[in-house]
CSV table of C-alpha atoms in Angstrom, one decimal:
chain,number,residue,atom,x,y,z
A,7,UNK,CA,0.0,0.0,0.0
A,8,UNK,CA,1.8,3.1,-1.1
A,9,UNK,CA,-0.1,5.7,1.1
A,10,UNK,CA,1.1,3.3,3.9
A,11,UNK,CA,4.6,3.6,3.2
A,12,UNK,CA,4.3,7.2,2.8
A,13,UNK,CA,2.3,7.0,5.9
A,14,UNK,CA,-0.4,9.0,4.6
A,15,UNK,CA,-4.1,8.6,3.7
A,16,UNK,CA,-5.6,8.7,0.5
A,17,UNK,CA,-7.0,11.9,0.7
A,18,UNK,CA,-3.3,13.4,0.7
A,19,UNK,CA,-2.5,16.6,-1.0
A,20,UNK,CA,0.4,16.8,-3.5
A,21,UNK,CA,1.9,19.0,-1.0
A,22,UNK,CA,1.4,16.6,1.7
A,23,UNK,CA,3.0,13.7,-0.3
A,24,UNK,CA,6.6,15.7,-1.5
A,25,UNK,CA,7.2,16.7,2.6
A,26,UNK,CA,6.1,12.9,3.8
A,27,UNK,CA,8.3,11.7,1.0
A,28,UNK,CA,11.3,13.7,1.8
A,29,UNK,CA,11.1,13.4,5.5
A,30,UNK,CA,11.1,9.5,4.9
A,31,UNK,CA,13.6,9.2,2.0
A,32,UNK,CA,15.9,11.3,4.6
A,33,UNK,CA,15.5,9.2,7.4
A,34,UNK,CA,16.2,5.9,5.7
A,35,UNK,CA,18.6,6.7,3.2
A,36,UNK,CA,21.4,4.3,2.4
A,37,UNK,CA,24.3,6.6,3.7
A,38,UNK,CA,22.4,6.9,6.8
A,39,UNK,CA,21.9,3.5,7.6
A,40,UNK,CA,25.2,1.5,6.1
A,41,UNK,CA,25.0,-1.8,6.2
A,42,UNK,CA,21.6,-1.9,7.2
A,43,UNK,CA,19.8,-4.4,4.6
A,44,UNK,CA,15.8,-3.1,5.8
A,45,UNK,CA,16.8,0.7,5.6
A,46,UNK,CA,18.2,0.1,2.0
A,47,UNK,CA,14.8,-1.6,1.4
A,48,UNK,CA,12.9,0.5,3.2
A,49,UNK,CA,14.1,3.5,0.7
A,50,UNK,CA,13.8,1.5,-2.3
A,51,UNK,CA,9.7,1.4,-1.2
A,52,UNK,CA,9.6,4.8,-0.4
A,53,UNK,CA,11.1,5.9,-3.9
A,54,UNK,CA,8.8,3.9,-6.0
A,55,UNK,CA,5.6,4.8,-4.0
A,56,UNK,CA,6.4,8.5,-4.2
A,57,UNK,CA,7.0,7.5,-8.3
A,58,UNK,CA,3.1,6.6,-8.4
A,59,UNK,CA,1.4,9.0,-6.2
A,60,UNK,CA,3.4,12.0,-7.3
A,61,UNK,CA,2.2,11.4,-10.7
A,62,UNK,CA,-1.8,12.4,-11.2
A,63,UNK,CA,-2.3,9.6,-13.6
A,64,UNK,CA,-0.6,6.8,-12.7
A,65,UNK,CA,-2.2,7.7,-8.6
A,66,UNK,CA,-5.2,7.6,-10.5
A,67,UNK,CA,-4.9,4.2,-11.6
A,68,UNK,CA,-3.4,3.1,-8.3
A,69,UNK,CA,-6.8,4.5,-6.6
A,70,UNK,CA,-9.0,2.5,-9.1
A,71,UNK,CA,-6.4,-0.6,-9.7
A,72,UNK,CA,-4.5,-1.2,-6.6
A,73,UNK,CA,-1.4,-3.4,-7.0
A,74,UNK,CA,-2.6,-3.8,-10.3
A,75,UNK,CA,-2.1,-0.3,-11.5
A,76,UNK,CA,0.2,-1.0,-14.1
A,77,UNK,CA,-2.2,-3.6,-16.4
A,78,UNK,CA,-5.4,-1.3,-15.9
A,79,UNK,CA,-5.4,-0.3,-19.1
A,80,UNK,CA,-4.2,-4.2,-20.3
A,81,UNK,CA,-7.0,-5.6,-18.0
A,82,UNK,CA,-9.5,-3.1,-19.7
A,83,UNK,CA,-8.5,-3.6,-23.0
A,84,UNK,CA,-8.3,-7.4,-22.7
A,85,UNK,CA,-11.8,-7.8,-20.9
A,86,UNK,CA,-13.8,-5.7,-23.8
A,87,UNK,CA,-12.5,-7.8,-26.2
A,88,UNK,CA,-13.3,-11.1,-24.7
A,89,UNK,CA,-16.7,-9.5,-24.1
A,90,UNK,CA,-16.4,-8.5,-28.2
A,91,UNK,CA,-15.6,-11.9,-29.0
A,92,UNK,CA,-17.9,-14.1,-27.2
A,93,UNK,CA,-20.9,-11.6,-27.8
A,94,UNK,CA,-19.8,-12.8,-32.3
A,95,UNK,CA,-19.4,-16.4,-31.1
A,96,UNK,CA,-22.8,-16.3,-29.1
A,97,UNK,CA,-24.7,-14.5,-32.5
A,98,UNK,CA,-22.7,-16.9,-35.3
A,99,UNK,CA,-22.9,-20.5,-32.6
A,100,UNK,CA,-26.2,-21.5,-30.9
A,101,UNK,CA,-24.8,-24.2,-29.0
A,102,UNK,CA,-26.9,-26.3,-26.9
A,103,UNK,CA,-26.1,-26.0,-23.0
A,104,UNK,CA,-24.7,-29.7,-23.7
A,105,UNK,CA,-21.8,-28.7,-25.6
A,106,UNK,CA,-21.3,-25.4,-23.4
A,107,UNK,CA,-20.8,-27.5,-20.8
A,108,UNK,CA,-18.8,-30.6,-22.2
A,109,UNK,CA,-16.6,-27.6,-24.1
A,110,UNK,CA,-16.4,-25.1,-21.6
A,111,UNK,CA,-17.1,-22.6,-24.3
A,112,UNK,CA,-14.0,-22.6,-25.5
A,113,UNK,CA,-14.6,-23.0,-29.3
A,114,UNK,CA,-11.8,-22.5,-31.3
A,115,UNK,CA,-9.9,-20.8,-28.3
A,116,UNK,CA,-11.5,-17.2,-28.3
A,117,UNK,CA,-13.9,-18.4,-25.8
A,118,UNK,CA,-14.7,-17.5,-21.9
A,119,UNK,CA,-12.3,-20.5,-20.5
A,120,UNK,CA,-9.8,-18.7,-22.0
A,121,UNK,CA,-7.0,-17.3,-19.4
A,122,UNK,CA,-4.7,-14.0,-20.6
A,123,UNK,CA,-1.1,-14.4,-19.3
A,124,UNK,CA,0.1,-11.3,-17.7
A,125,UNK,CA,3.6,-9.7,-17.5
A,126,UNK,CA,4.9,-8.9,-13.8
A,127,UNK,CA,5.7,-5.3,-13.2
A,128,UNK,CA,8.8,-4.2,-13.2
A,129,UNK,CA,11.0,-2.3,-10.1
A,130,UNK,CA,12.6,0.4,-9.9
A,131,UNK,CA,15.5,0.1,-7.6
A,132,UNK,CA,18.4,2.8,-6.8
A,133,UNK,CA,22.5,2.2,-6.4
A,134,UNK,CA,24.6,4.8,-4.7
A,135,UNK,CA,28.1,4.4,-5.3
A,136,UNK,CA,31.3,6.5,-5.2
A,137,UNK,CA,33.5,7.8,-7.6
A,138,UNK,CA,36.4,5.2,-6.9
A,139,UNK,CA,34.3,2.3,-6.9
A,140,UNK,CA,33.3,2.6,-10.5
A,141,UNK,CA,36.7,3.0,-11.4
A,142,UNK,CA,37.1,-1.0,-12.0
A,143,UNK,CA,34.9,-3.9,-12.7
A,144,UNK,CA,33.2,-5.3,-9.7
A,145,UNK,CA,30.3,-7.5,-8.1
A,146,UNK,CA,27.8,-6.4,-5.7
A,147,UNK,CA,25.1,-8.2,-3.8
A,148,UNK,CA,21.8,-5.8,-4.1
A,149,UNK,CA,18.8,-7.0,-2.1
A,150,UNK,CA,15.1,-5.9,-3.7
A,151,UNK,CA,11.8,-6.6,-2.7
A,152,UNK,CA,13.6,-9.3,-0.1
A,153,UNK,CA,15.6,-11.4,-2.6
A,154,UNK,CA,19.6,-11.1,-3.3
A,155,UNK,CA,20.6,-10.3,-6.3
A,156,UNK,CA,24.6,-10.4,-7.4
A,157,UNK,CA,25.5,-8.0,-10.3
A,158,UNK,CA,28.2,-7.5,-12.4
A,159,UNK,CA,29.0,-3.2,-12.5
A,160,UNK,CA,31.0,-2.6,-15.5
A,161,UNK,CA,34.0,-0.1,-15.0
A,162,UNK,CA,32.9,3.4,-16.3
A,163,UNK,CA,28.8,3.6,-15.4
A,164,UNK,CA,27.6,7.1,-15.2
A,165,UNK,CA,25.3,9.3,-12.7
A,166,UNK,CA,22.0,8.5,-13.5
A,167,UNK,CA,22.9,5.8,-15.9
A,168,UNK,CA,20.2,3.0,-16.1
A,169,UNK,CA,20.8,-0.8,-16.7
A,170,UNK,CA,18.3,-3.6,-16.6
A,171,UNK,CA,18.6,-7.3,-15.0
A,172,UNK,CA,15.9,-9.1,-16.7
A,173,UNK,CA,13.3,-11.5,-15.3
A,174,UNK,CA,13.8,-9.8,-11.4
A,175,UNK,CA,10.3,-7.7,-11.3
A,176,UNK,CA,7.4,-9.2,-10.0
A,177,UNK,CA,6.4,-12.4,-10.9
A,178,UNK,CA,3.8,-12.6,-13.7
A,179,UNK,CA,0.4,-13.9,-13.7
A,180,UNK,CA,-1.5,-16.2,-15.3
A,181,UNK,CA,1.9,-18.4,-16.3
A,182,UNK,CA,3.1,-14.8,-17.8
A,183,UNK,CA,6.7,-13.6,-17.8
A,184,UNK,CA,8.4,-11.7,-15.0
A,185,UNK,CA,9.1,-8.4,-14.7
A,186,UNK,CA,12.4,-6.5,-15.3
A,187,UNK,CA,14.2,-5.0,-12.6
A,188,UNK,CA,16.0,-1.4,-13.5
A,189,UNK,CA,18.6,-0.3,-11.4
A,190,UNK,CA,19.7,3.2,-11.6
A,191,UNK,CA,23.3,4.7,-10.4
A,192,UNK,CA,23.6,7.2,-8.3
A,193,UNK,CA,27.1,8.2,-8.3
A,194,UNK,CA,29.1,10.7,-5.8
A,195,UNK,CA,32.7,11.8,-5.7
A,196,UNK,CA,34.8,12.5,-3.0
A,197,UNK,CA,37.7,12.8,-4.8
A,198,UNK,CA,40.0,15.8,-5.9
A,199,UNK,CA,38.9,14.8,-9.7
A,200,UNK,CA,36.1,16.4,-11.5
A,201,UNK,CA,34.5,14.0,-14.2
A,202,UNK,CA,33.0,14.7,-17.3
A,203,UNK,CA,32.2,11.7,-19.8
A,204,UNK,CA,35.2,9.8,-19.7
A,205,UNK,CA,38.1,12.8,-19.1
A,206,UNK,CA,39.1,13.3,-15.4
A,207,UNK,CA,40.3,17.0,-14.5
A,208,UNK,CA,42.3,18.8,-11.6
A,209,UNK,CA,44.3,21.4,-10.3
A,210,UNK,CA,48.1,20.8,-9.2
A,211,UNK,CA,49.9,23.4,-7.2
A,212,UNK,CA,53.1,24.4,-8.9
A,213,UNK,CA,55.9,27.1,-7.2
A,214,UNK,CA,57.2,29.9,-8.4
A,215,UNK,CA,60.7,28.5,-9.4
A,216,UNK,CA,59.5,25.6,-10.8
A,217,UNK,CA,57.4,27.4,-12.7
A,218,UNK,CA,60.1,30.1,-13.9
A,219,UNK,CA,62.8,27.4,-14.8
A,220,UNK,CA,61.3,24.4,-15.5
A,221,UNK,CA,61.5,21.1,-14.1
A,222,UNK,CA,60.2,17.7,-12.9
A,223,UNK,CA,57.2,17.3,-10.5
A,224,UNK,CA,55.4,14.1,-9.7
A,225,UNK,CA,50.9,14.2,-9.6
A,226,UNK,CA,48.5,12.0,-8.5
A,227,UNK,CA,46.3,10.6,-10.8
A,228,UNK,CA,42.9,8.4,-10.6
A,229,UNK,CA,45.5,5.1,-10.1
A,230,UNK,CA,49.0,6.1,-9.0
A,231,UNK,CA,51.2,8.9,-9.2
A,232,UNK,CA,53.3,9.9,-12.9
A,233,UNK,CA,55.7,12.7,-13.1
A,234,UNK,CA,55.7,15.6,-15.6
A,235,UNK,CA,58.4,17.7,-17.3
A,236,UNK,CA,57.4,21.3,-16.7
A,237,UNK,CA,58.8,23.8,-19.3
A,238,UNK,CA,60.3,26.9,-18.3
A,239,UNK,CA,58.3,30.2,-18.2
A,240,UNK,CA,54.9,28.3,-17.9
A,241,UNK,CA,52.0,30.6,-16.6
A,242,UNK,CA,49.6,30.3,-14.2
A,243,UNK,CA,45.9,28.6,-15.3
A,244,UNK,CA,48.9,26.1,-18.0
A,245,UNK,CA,46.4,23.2,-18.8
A,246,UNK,CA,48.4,19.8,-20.1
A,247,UNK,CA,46.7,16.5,-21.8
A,248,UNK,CA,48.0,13.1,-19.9
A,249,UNK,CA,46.6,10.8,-22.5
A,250,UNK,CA,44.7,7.4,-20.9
A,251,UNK,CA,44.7,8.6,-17.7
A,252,UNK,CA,40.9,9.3,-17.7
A,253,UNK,CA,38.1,6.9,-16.6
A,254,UNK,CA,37.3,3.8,-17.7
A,255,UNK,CA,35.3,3.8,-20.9
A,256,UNK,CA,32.3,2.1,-20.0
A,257,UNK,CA,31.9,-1.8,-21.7
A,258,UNK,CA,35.4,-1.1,-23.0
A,259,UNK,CA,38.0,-2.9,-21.2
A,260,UNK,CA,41.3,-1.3,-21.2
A,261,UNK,CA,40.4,2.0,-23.0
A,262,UNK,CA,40.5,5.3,-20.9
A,263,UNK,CA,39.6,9.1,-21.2
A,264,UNK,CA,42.6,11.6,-20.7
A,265,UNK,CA,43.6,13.5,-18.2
A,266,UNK,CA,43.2,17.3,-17.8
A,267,UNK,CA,45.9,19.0,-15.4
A,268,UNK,CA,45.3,22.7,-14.7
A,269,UNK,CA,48.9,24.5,-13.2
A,270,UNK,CA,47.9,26.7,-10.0
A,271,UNK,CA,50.5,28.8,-9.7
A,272,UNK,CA,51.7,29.6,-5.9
A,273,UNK,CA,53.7,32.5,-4.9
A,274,UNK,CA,56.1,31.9,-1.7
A,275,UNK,CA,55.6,33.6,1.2
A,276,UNK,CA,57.3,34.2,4.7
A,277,UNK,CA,60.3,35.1,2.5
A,278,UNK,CA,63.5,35.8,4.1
A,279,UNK,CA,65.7,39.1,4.2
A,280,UNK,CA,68.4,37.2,1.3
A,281,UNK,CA,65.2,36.1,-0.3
A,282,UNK,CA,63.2,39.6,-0.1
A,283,UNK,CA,67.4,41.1,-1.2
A,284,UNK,CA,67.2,38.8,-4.0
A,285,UNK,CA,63.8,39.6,-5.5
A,286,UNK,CA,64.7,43.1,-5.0
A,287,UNK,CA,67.5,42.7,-7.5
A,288,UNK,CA,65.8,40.5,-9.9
A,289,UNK,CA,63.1,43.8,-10.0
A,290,UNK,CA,65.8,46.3,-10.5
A,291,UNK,CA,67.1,43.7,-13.7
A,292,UNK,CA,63.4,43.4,-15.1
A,293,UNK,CA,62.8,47.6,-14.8
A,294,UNK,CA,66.2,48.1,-16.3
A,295,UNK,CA,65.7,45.5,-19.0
A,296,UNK,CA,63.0,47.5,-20.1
């Protein structure tokens, strides 16, 4: 019942359902309760009732439908044409109540005895992961609607990014197919990188002399730490290209974005008097250059 897990009634506002469903989807959120298998699954309920009832039409259906929301239209549709049919066998067949009943007015297989096979519905389920764990190809155990389920995340999946595990909806009716179950990432980054598509950027501090005379300075990157060759004179805001040192392309194993590094220049400071002397003289060269 999704006014239940909303903990609401039926007469509820929109208004009423957007606070209810953010004061919940707060309080159970994964990253609130880690490693806490009924919060995760709590949240996953909450999310997909607030996906119904927020939406006029489909709460509509929910009102007139129940569970069954999703086939109203299929259960409508399906019941006028068996109503269609069997009124034309009725008109075109006077059977006798003998053969109705050895038969089971079936006919030729448009008749009532007839049952319609059903497809389950699907779920909606979401993933939150970090930045680093996408980095590489893993497995996860996900539990929806009480069941375990063991994925495969490819290297390189995006915010937002949707992927479908087939057969792991609801179970369908009538002998009918199961759902599909659709998982959708929900990545966040705590790292220094900024990500855009597959390229990775950042910002490296780089000193005044270094940055005068050139030199060798070693970075982090996603997966280690390179050094670079730093060319003399180079100005402050200097963006170089490290080629495959991106992110993962997704379903690509072993290609990679590049690498964007951004030079930050930093002045020194607490200078000494030789040091303050020194600058002091290198002014005096630079005004008489001129």
């Amino acid at each position: 019942d999704y006014y239940k897990v909303l903990e609401l009634d039926k007469n509820a506002t929109e208004d009423a359902i957007k606070k209810a469903y953010r004061k919940l989807a707060r309080k159970h959120h994964p990253d609130l309760n880690p490693n806490d298998s009924k919060a995760k699954l709590k949240f996953q309920q909450i999310n997909e009732a607030n996906q119904v009832l927020s939406d006029p039409e489909k709460r509509k259906k929910y009102d007139m439908h129940g569970k069954d929301w999703k086939h109203a239209e299929e259960f409508e549709k399906t019941g006028q044409q068996q109503r269609t049919s069997q009124s034309r066998w009725d008109s075109e067949h006077n059977f006798s109540d003998f053969f109705e009943s050895m038969f089971g007015g079936e006919g030729d297989g448009r008749g009532a005895g007839r049952q319609v096979k059903y497809r389950g519905q699907d779920f909606n389920a979401e993933l939150q992961l970090d930045l680093k764990d996408v980095y590489i190809t893993h497995k996860q155990t996900l539990t929806v609607n009480g069941k375990n389920i063991r994925l495969t995340i490819p290297a390189g999946v995006e915010n937002g990014q949707t992927i479908k595990i087939p057969g792991h909806g609801s179970p369908g009716a009538n002998g009918g197919p199961n759902g599909d179950l659709y998982i959708t990432f929900s990545i966040t980054n705590q790292t220094r990188f900024r990500r855009e598509g597959n390229n990775l950027y950042t910002d490296v501090d780089l000193n005044l002399y270094t940055a005068v005379l050139g030199g060798d300075i070693t970075i982090d990157t996603f997966d280690g730490q390179v050094k670079l060759a730093v060319k003399p004179e180079t100005q402050n805001g200097t963006k170089v290209k490290l080629k495959g040192k991106g992110f993962p392309i997704y379903k690509k194993e072993g290609e990679f974005g590049d690498l964007y590094v951004t030079y930050q220049l930093k002045l020194p400071t607490n200078l000494t008097e030789k040091e303050k002397q020194l600058f002091g003289e290198l002014s005096k060269i630079n005004e008489n250059g001129k």
